[in-house]
PDB file of C-alpha atoms in Angstrom:
ATOM      1  CA  VAL H   1      69.405   3.927  71.278  1.00  0.00           C
ATOM      2  CA  THR H   2      67.261   7.001  69.257  1.00  0.00           C
ATOM      3  CA  SER H   3      66.324   8.175  72.631  1.00  0.00           C
ATOM      4  CA  THR H   4      69.943   8.273  73.963  1.00  0.00           C
ATOM      5  CA  THR H   5      71.500   9.869  70.586  1.00  0.00           C
ATOM      6  CA  THR H   6      68.686  12.675  71.023  1.00  0.00           C
ATOM      7  CA  THR H   7      69.466  13.437  74.603  1.00  0.00           C
ATOM      8  CA  THR H   8      72.761  13.557  73.880  1.00  0.00           C
ATOM      9  CA  THR H   9      72.505  15.833  70.314  1.00  0.00           C
ATOM     10  CA  THR H  10      70.488  18.206  72.851  1.00  0.00           C
ATOM     11  CA  MET H  11      72.912  18.319  75.707  1.00  0.00           C
ATOM     12  CA  MET H  12      75.753  18.783  72.835  1.00  0.00           C
ATOM     13  CA  ARG H  13      73.456  21.809  71.809  1.00  0.00           C
ATOM     14  CA  LEU H  14      73.114  23.367  75.328  1.00  0.00           C
ATOM     15  CA  LEU H  15      76.752  23.263  76.000  1.00  0.00           C
ATOM     16  CA  VAL H  16      77.950  24.957  72.465  1.00  0.00           C
ATOM     17  CA  ALA H  17      75.047  27.934  73.507  1.00  0.00           C
ATOM     18  CA  LEU H  18      76.259  28.076  76.797  1.00  0.00           C
ATOM     19  CA  LEU H  19      79.922  28.760  75.691  1.00  0.00           C
ATOM     20  CA  VAL H  20      78.539  31.016  73.026  1.00  0.00           C
ATOM     21  CA  LEU H  21      76.319  33.093  75.748  1.00  0.00           C
ATOM     22  CA  ALA H  22      78.225  33.100  78.932  1.00  0.00           C
ATOM     23  CA  PRO H  23      81.390  35.547  77.437  1.00  0.00           C
ATOM     24  CA  LEU H  24      78.355  38.221  76.828  1.00  0.00           C
ATOM     25  CA  SER H  25      76.513  37.082  80.056  1.00  0.00           C
ATOM     26  CA  CYS H  26      80.045  37.978  81.840  1.00  0.00           C
ATOM     27  CA  VAL H  27      80.195  41.719  80.154  1.00  0.00           C
ATOM     28  CA  ALA H  28      76.689  42.644  80.760  1.00  0.00           C
ATOM     29  CA  LEU H  29      77.324  41.417  84.441  1.00  0.00           C
ATOM     30  CA  GLN H  30      80.788  42.656  84.770  1.00  0.00           C
ATOM     31  CA  ILE H  31      81.515  44.303  88.165  1.00  0.00           C
ATOM     32  CA  PRO H  32      84.389  47.064  87.821  1.00  0.00           C
ATOM     33  CA  THR H  33      87.550  45.887  89.662  1.00  0.00           C
ATOM     34  CA  VAL H  34      88.052  47.433  92.970  1.00  0.00           C
ATOM     35  CA  ASN H  35      91.364  47.895  94.152  1.00  0.00           C
ATOM     36  CA  ARG H  36      93.844  50.474  96.483  1.00  0.00           C
ATOM     37  CA  ARG H  37      93.908  52.832  93.468  1.00  0.00           C
ATOM     38  CA  THR H  38      90.749  52.987  92.742  1.00  0.00           C
ATOM     39  CA  VAL H  39      90.176  53.741  96.636  1.00  0.00           C
ATOM     40  CA  LEU H  40      92.465  56.544  97.195  1.00  0.00           C
ATOM     41  CA  GLY H  41      91.214  58.585  93.887  1.00  0.00           C
ATOM     42  CA  THR H  42      87.667  58.244  95.351  1.00  0.00           C
ATOM     43  CA  ALA H  43      88.571  59.256  99.131  1.00  0.00           C
ATOM     44  CA  ALA H  44      90.828  61.892  97.271  1.00  0.00           C
ATOM     45  CA  ALA H  45      87.685  63.043  95.144  1.00  0.00           C
ATOM     46  CA  ALA H  46      85.542  63.062  98.621  1.00  0.00           C
ATOM     47  CA  TRP H  47      88.555  65.156 100.325  1.00  0.00           C
ATOM     48  CA  THR H  48      88.376  67.601  97.492  1.00  0.00           C
ATOM     49  CA  VAL H  49      84.599  68.402  97.416  1.00  0.00           C
ATOM     50  CA  LEU H  50      84.794  68.451 101.594  1.00  0.00           C
ATOM     51  CA  LEU H  51      87.570  70.393 102.649  1.00  0.00           C
ATOM     52  CA  PRO H  52      87.586  73.980 102.370  1.00  0.00           C
ATOM     53  CA  PRO H  53      90.078  75.634  99.975  1.00  0.00           C
ATOM     54  CA  THR H  54      93.567  75.687 101.126  1.00  0.00           C
ATOM     55  CA  ALA H  55      94.121  78.814 103.347  1.00  0.00           C
ATOM     56  CA  PRO H  56      96.416  81.712 103.012  1.00  0.00           C
ATOM     57  CA  ALA H  57     100.049  82.073 104.658  1.00  0.00           C
ATOM     58  CA  ALA H  58      99.430  84.080 107.278  1.00  0.00           C
ATOM     59  CA  LEU H  59     100.899  87.303 106.968  1.00  0.00           C
ATOM     60  CA  ALA H  60     102.960  88.918 109.822  1.00  0.00           C
ATOM     61  CA  PHE H  61     101.323  92.214 110.698  1.00  0.00           C
ATOM     62  CA  GLU H  62     101.799  95.018 113.337  1.00  0.00           C
ATOM     63  CA  GLY H  63      99.411  93.526 116.017  1.00  0.00           C
ATOM     64  CA  GLY H  64     100.567  93.448 119.943  1.00  0.00           C
ATOM     65  CA  VAL H  65     104.009  91.486 120.434  1.00  0.00           C
ATOM     66  CA  GLY H  66     104.018  88.026 119.422  1.00  0.00           C
ATOM     67  CA  GLY H  67     100.676  89.189 117.212  1.00  0.00           C
ATOM     68  CA  LEU H  68      98.768  90.274 119.825  1.00  0.00           C
ATOM     69  CA  GLY H  69      96.433  93.288 119.277  1.00  0.00           C
ATOM     70  CA  LYS H  70      95.410  95.926 116.444  1.00  0.00           C
ATOM     71  CA  THR H  71      96.856  95.654 113.108  1.00  0.00           C
ATOM     72  CA  LYS H  72      98.104  99.516 113.390  1.00  0.00           C
ATOM     73  CA  PRO H  73      98.373  99.813 117.066  1.00  0.00           C
ATOM     74  CA  ALA H  74      99.893 103.784 118.053  1.00  0.00           C
ATOM     75  CA  THR H  75     103.107 103.442 119.012  1.00  0.00           C
ATOM     76  CA  GLY H  76     103.503 107.406 119.071  1.00  0.00           C
ATOM     77  CA  VAL H  77     106.564 106.614 116.236  1.00  0.00           C
ATOM     78  CA  VAL H  78     106.635 109.346 113.271  1.00  0.00           C
ATOM     79  CA  LEU H  79     108.794 109.170 110.855  1.00  0.00           C
ATOM     80  CA  ARG H  80     110.895 111.864 109.145  1.00  0.00           C
ATOM     81  CA  GLU H  81     109.629 113.024 105.704  1.00  0.00           C
ATOM     82  CA  GLY H  82     111.432 110.539 103.164  1.00  0.00           C
ATOM     83  CA  SER H  83     112.516 108.125 105.752  1.00  0.00           C
ATOM     84  CA  ALA H  84     112.329 104.672 106.221  1.00  0.00           C
ATOM     85  CA  PRO H  85     113.742 102.055 108.685  1.00  0.00           C
ATOM     86  CA  ILE H  86     116.560 100.039 107.297  1.00  0.00           C
ATOM     87  CA  GLN H  87     118.207  96.814 108.880  1.00  0.00           C
ATOM     88  CA  ASN H  88     121.325  95.175 107.771  1.00  0.00           C
ATOM     89  CA  GLN H  89     122.546  91.745 107.389  1.00  0.00           C
ATOM     90  CA  GLN H  90     123.825  92.012 111.170  1.00  0.00           C
ATOM     91  CA  GLY H  91     120.023  92.930 112.594  1.00  0.00           C
ATOM     92  CA  ILE H  92     121.062  96.419 113.014  1.00  0.00           C
ATOM     93  CA  VAL H  93     117.625  98.662 112.969  1.00  0.00           C
ATOM     94  CA  SER H  94     118.102 102.556 111.992  1.00  0.00           C
ATOM     95  CA  ALA H  95     115.357 104.720 111.591  1.00  0.00           C
ATOM     96  CA  GLU H  96     115.202 108.656 111.880  1.00  0.00           C
ATOM     97  CA  ILE H  97     111.708 109.550 113.746  1.00  0.00           C
ATOM     98  CA  VAL H  98     110.779 113.254 114.680  1.00  0.00           C
ATOM     99  CA  SER H  99     110.371 114.324 118.194  1.00  0.00           C
ATOM    100  CA  ALA H 100     107.127 115.823 120.143  1.00  0.00           C
ATOM    101  CA  ARG H 101     108.317 119.287 119.254  1.00  0.00           C
ATOM    102  CA  GLY H 102     109.363 118.287 115.413  1.00  0.00           C
ATOM    103  CA  ASN H 103     112.865 117.595 115.637  1.00  0.00           C
ATOM    104  CA  PRO H 104     114.632 114.805 114.300  1.00  0.00           C
ATOM    105  CA  ILE H 105     115.893 111.715 116.716  1.00  0.00           C
ATOM    106  CA  LEU H 106     118.213 108.732 115.470  1.00  0.00           C
ATOM    107  CA  VAL H 107     117.258 105.561 116.823  1.00  0.00           C
ATOM    108  CA  GLU H 108     119.300 102.220 116.526  1.00  0.00           C
ATOM    109  CA  PHE H 109     118.762  98.683 117.643  1.00  0.00           C
ATOM    110  CA  GLN H 110     120.258  95.206 117.202  1.00  0.00           C
ATOM    111  CA  ALA H 111     117.799  92.604 117.111  1.00  0.00           C
ATOM    112  CA  PRO H 112     117.647  88.928 115.790  1.00  0.00           C
ATOM    113  CA  TYR H 113     114.151  88.987 113.987  1.00  0.00           C
ATOM    114  CA  PRO H 114     113.241  90.768 110.636  1.00  0.00           C
ATOM    115  CA  LEU H 115     111.963  94.092 111.091  1.00  0.00           C
ATOM    116  CA  LEU H 116     108.120  94.658 109.625  1.00  0.00           C
ATOM    117  CA  GLY H 117     107.643  96.587 106.680  1.00  0.00           C
ATOM    118  CA  SER H 118     109.317  99.816 105.657  1.00  0.00           C
ATOM    119  CA  SER H 119     106.894 101.921 107.391  1.00  0.00           C
ATOM    120  CA  SER H 120     107.586  99.792 111.301  1.00  0.00           C
ATOM    121  CA  LEU H 121     109.816 100.225 114.134  1.00  0.00           C
ATOM    122  CA  GLN H 122     109.056  96.598 114.805  1.00  0.00           C
ATOM    123  CA  ALA H 123     111.156  93.227 114.900  1.00  0.00           C
ATOM    124  CA  ARG H 124     109.526  90.070 115.409  1.00  0.00           C
ATOM    125  CA  ASP H 125     110.245  86.697 115.522  1.00  0.00           C
ATOM    126  CA  LEU H 126     107.536  85.487 113.140  1.00  0.00           C
ATOM    127  CA  GLN H 127     107.526  81.692 114.909  1.00  0.00           C
ATOM    128  CA  GLN H 128     107.907  82.936 118.415  1.00  0.00           C
ATOM    129  CA  PRO H 129     106.151  85.834 120.565  1.00  0.00           C
ATOM    130  CA  GLU H 130     109.293  87.608 120.864  1.00  0.00           C
ATOM    131  CA  SER H 131     109.780  91.047 119.448  1.00  0.00           C
ATOM    132  CA  ALA H 132     111.179  94.540 120.163  1.00  0.00           C
ATOM    133  CA  PHE H 133     109.403  97.405 119.118  1.00  0.00           C
ATOM    134  CA  VAL H 134     109.791 101.632 119.686  1.00  0.00           C
ATOM    135  CA  GLN H 135     107.264 103.397 121.503  1.00  0.00           C
ATOM    136  CA  VAL H 136     107.395 107.006 121.586  1.00  0.00           C
ATOM    137  CA  ILE H 137     105.697 109.049 124.216  1.00  0.00           C
ATOM    138  CA  SER H 138     105.224 112.681 124.518  1.00  0.00           C
ATOM    139  CA  VAL H 139     105.654 114.772 127.728  1.00  0.00           C
ATOM    140  CA  THR H 140     105.246 118.555 126.398  1.00  0.00           C
ATOM    141  CA  ASP H 141     102.025 118.794 128.201  1.00  0.00           C
ATOM    142  CA  LYS H 142     103.354 117.840 131.080  1.00  0.00           C
ATOM    143  CA  LYS H 143     105.827 117.927 133.664  1.00  0.00           C
ATOM    144  CA  LYS H 144     109.038 115.146 133.190  1.00  0.00           C
ATOM    145  CA  PRO H 145     107.952 112.599 135.804  1.00  0.00           C
ATOM    146  CA  ALA H 146     111.164 111.611 138.276  1.00  0.00           C
ATOM    147  CA  ALA H 147     112.014 107.868 137.476  1.00  0.00           C
ATOM    148  CA  SER H 148     111.169 104.896 139.423  1.00  0.00           C
ATOM    149  CA  THR H 149     107.926 107.140 140.888  1.00  0.00           C
ATOM    150  CA  LYS H 150     104.140 106.420 140.742  1.00  0.00           C
ATOM    151  CA  ALA H 151     103.945 109.116 137.803  1.00  0.00           C
ATOM    152  CA  TRP H 152     107.083 107.449 136.008  1.00  0.00           C
ATOM    153  CA  ASN H 153     104.851 104.139 136.311  1.00  0.00           C
ATOM    154  CA  ALA H 154     101.921 105.653 135.230  1.00  0.00           C
ATOM    155  CA  LEU H 155     103.168 107.093 132.463  1.00  0.00           C
ATOM    156  CA  LEU H 156     104.722 103.665 131.005  1.00  0.00           C
ATOM    157  CA  ILE H 157     101.730 102.217 131.768  1.00  0.00           C
ATOM    158  CA  ASP H 158      99.254 104.421 129.781  1.00  0.00           C
ATOM    159  CA  ASN H 159     100.798 104.760 126.724  1.00  0.00           C
ATOM    160  CA  ILE H 160     102.803 101.248 126.553  1.00  0.00           C
ATOM    161  CA  MET H 161     100.036  99.005 127.797  1.00  0.00           C
ATOM    162  CA  GLY H 162      96.771 101.507 127.064  1.00  0.00           C
ATOM    163  CA  PRO H 163      93.981 100.474 124.869  1.00  0.00           C
ATOM    164  CA  GLN H 164      95.592 102.181 121.642  1.00  0.00           C
ATOM    165  CA  GLY H 165      98.720 100.156 122.043  1.00  0.00           C
ATOM    166  CA  LYS H 166      99.967  96.576 120.916  1.00  0.00           C
ATOM    167  CA  TYR H 167      98.870  95.090 124.601  1.00  0.00           C
ATOM    168  CA  GLY H 168      95.436  96.404 125.147  1.00  0.00           C
ATOM    169  CA  ALA H 169      93.351  95.973 121.973  1.00  0.00           C
ATOM    170  CA  TYR H 170      91.291  93.513 123.974  1.00  0.00           C
ATOM    171  CA  GLY H 171      91.395  94.752 127.504  1.00  0.00           C
ATOM    172  CA  THR H 172      93.391  96.701 129.576  1.00  0.00           C
ATOM    173  CA  PRO H 173      96.322  94.573 130.716  1.00  0.00           C
ATOM    174  CA  THR H 174      96.198  93.624 134.673  1.00  0.00           C
ATOM    175  CA  ASP H 175      98.717  92.804 137.362  1.00  0.00           C
ATOM    176  CA  VAL H 176     100.983  95.272 135.502  1.00  0.00           C
ATOM    177  CA  LYS H 177     104.151  95.199 137.599  1.00  0.00           C
ATOM    178  CA  ILE H 178     107.110  97.849 136.866  1.00  0.00           C
ATOM    179  CA  SER H 179     110.314  97.827 138.584  1.00  0.00           C
ATOM    180  CA  PRO H 180     114.001  99.103 137.576  1.00  0.00           C
ATOM    181  CA  ALA H 181     116.092  95.857 135.701  1.00  0.00           C
ATOM    182  CA  VAL H 182     119.681  98.046 136.494  1.00  0.00           C
ATOM    183  CA  SER H 183     120.606 101.467 138.388  1.00  0.00           C
ATOM    184  CA  LYS H 184     121.206 104.265 136.044  1.00  0.00           C
ATOM    185  CA  ASP H 185     124.122 104.042 133.959  1.00  0.00           C
ATOM    186  CA  GLU H 186     126.769 106.717 133.122  1.00  0.00           C
ATOM    187  CA  ASP H 187     125.021 107.507 129.965  1.00  0.00           C
ATOM    188  CA  GLY H 188     121.699 107.993 131.753  1.00  0.00           C
ATOM    189  CA  LEU H 189     119.997 105.086 130.093  1.00  0.00           C
ATOM    190  CA  LEU H 190     117.015 103.734 132.464  1.00  0.00           C
ATOM    191  CA  LEU H 191     116.653  99.998 131.729  1.00  0.00           C
ATOM    192  CA  TYR H 192     113.092  99.044 133.390  1.00  0.00           C
ATOM    193  CA  LYS H 193     111.096  95.869 133.398  1.00  0.00           C
ATOM    194  CA  ALA H 194     107.732  94.544 133.149  1.00  0.00           C
ATOM    195  CA  THR H 195     105.239  91.896 134.124  1.00  0.00           C
ATOM    196  CA  PHE H 196     101.608  91.757 133.436  1.00  0.00           C
ATOM    197  CA  THR H 197      98.732  89.296 132.047  1.00  0.00           C
ATOM    198  CA  THR H 198      97.131  90.896 128.498  1.00  0.00           C
ATOM    199  CA  LEU H 199      94.592  89.280 126.354  1.00  0.00           C
ATOM    200  CA  THR H 200      94.889  87.418 122.558  1.00  0.00           C
ATOM    201  CA  PRO H 201      92.769  87.934 119.972  1.00  0.00           C
ATOM    202  CA  GLY H 202      91.016  84.611 121.729  1.00  0.00           C
ATOM    203  CA  LEU H 203      90.500  86.516 124.911  1.00  0.00           C
ATOM    204  CA  ARG H 204      92.471  84.080 126.637  1.00  0.00           C
ATOM    205  CA  GLU H 205      95.020  85.252 129.074  1.00  0.00           C
ATOM    206  CA  SER H 206      98.696  85.688 128.030  1.00  0.00           C
ATOM    207  CA  GLU H 207     101.386  86.588 130.852  1.00  0.00           C
ATOM    208  CA  ARG H 208     103.921  88.664 129.597  1.00  0.00           C
ATOM    209  CA  LYS H 209     107.588  90.112 130.886  1.00  0.00           C
ATOM    210  CA  VAL H 210     109.441  93.030 128.661  1.00  0.00           C
ATOM    211  CA  LEU H 211     112.378  95.002 129.278  1.00  0.00           C
ATOM    212  CA  LEU H 212     112.174  98.622 128.686  1.00  0.00           C
ATOM    213  CA  ASN H 213     114.698 100.931 127.563  1.00  0.00           C
ATOM    214  CA  CYS H 214     113.899 104.437 128.010  1.00  0.00           C
ATOM    215  CA  GLN H 215     115.794 107.436 126.748  1.00  0.00           C
ATOM    216  CA  TRP H 216     114.589 111.052 126.991  1.00  0.00           C
ATOM    217  CA  CYS H 217     115.310 113.323 123.749  1.00  0.00           C
ATOM    218  CA  ASP H 218     114.836 117.063 122.997  1.00  0.00           C
ATOM    219  CA  ASN H 219     114.944 118.480 126.099  1.00  0.00           C
ATOM    220  CA  ASP H 220     113.267 115.850 127.815  1.00  0.00           C
ATOM    221  CA  SER H 221     110.026 116.766 125.542  1.00  0.00           C
ATOM    222  CA  THR H 222     109.885 113.038 124.037  1.00  0.00           C
ATOM    223  CA  LEU H 223     110.854 109.814 125.946  1.00  0.00           C
ATOM    224  CA  VAL H 224     111.918 107.115 123.695  1.00  0.00           C
ATOM    225  CA  VAL H 225     111.238 103.527 125.007  1.00  0.00           C
ATOM    226  CA  LEU H 226     112.370 100.423 123.344  1.00  0.00           C
ATOM    227  CA  VAL H 227     110.469  97.540 124.165  1.00  0.00           C
ATOM    228  CA  VAL H 228     111.374  94.057 124.135  1.00  0.00           C
ATOM    229  CA  GLY H 229     109.825  90.839 125.426  1.00  0.00           C
ATOM    230  CA  THR H 230     108.124  87.677 124.775  1.00  0.00           C
ATOM    231  CA  THR H 231     105.719  85.479 127.037  1.00  0.00           C
ATOM    232  CA  MET H 232     106.594  84.631 130.552  1.00  0.00           C
ATOM    233  CA  VAL H 233     107.602  81.208 130.194  1.00  0.00           C
ATOM    234  CA  ARG H 234     109.667  81.723 127.483  1.00  0.00           C
ATOM    235  CA  PHE H 235     111.792  84.723 129.018  1.00  0.00           C
ATOM    236  CA  LYS H 236     114.220  82.610 131.043  1.00  0.00           C
ATOM    237  CA  SER H 237     115.155  80.778 128.079  1.00  0.00           C
ATOM    238  CA  GLN H 238     115.450  83.872 125.923  1.00  0.00           C
ATOM    239  CA  GLN H 239     116.947  86.433 128.734  1.00  0.00           C
ATOM    240  CA  ALA H 240     120.465  86.671 127.395  1.00  0.00           C
ATOM    241  CA  THR H 241     119.067  87.557 123.556  1.00  0.00           C
ATOM    242  CA  LEU H 242     116.399  89.909 124.911  1.00  0.00           C
ATOM    243  CA  ASN H 243     119.174  91.346 127.098  1.00  0.00           C
ATOM    244  CA  LYS H 244     121.407  92.516 124.555  1.00  0.00           C
ATOM    245  CA  ILE H 245     118.709  93.917 122.330  1.00  0.00           C
ATOM    246  CA  ALA H 246     118.005  96.084 125.136  1.00  0.00           C
ATOM    247  CA  ALA H 247     121.054  97.008 125.393  1.00  0.00           C
ATOM    248  CA  SER H 248     122.076  97.769 121.782  1.00  0.00           C
ATOM    249  CA  PHE H 249     119.120 100.281 121.854  1.00  0.00           C
ATOM    250  CA  VAL H 250     119.954 104.057 121.520  1.00  0.00           C
ATOM    251  CA  ALA H 251     118.237 107.157 120.725  1.00  0.00           C
ATOM    252  CA  ILE H 252     119.780 110.342 120.539  1.00  0.00           C
ATOM    253  CA  ASP H 253     119.202 113.993 118.836  1.00  0.00           C
ATOM    254  CA  ALA H 254     119.993 114.215 115.262  1.00  0.00           C
ATOM    255  CA  PRO H 255     122.741 116.722 114.427  1.00  0.00           C
ATOM    256  CA  LYS H 256     122.054 120.058 113.471  1.00  0.00           C
ATOM    257  CA  THR H 257     122.359 120.438 109.419  1.00  0.00           C
ATOM    258  CA  GLY H 258     122.357 122.609 106.899  1.00  0.00           C
ATOM    259  CA  LEU H 259     119.992 121.091 104.991  1.00  0.00           C
ATOM    260  CA  THR H 260     117.258 122.250 106.967  1.00  0.00           C
ATOM    261  CA  SER H 261     116.309 126.196 107.524  1.00  0.00           C
ATOM    262  CA  SER H 262     114.844 124.932 110.937  1.00  0.00           C
ATOM    263  CA  ALA H 263     112.985 122.411 113.112  1.00  0.00           C
ATOM    264  CA  ALA H 264     109.574 123.611 111.542  1.00  0.00           C
ATOM    265  CA  ALA H 265     110.610 122.315 108.041  1.00  0.00           C
ATOM    266  CA  ILE H 266     110.654 118.935 109.364  1.00  0.00           C
ATOM    267  CA  THR H 267     107.049 117.425 108.251  1.00  0.00           C
ATOM    268  CA  PRO H 268     105.922 113.960 109.801  1.00  0.00           C
ATOM    269  CA  THR H 269     104.312 112.157 106.942  1.00  0.00           C
ATOM    270  CA  LYS H 270     104.136 108.594 108.790  1.00  0.00           C
ATOM    271  CA  LYS H 271     102.598 107.991 111.641  1.00  0.00           C
ATOM    272  CA  LEU H 272     103.304 104.393 113.103  1.00  0.00           C
TER     273      LEU H 272
END
């Protein structure tokens, strides 16, 4: 009986000890709870460390059409002193530029794309490669070429697609073909179309098609051209819009006024 009582007492003491020590052991050995929030929080912290900082929003620049080419390609455009291009709510872009001889020329075209900056004569779709820009070509040191001749095509190619322009920054365009888009109309406007292959900043080939509305100004010393186009694959779907933009272009000699005593008083200060 005594042995049984002793055994019972010992077992009871052990049970009490277990009841007292068990919570302490659980606290000491407690494993953190792993749930969805903990996992997602840990993953988020890991991505924060591994991923680079958020890239700044892409800024529109005046490179080649659709974003190709140099930041400031040579388009030959010189704004008249104290003036800047404007675009109204209807998309009409107006500007006063200077001819090769220093005389003022008024230019205007209408496009559904925003004008890039206050010193640019380029309107471009910021999401797609469509754009329209003005190219000014001086012919004061050479004979005016007849339209649709080899000399005429060479004049357009050398200036619009040369290495200093929007399409030649990464290599001279290849497979260039220029041909009349329409016959010469009553106002003496010349509309041409051009196809060619240019290189992107990633040195990938990009096939392009553009319309060229060419207009002579200042006694045929300056050829002002509106270049409107996009990639070859998008041209057909955008052709109606591109045709309207090209047809809206006007470049005329500014009327003489008493505000300046002579053409020499016009000082070109902004060259695009």
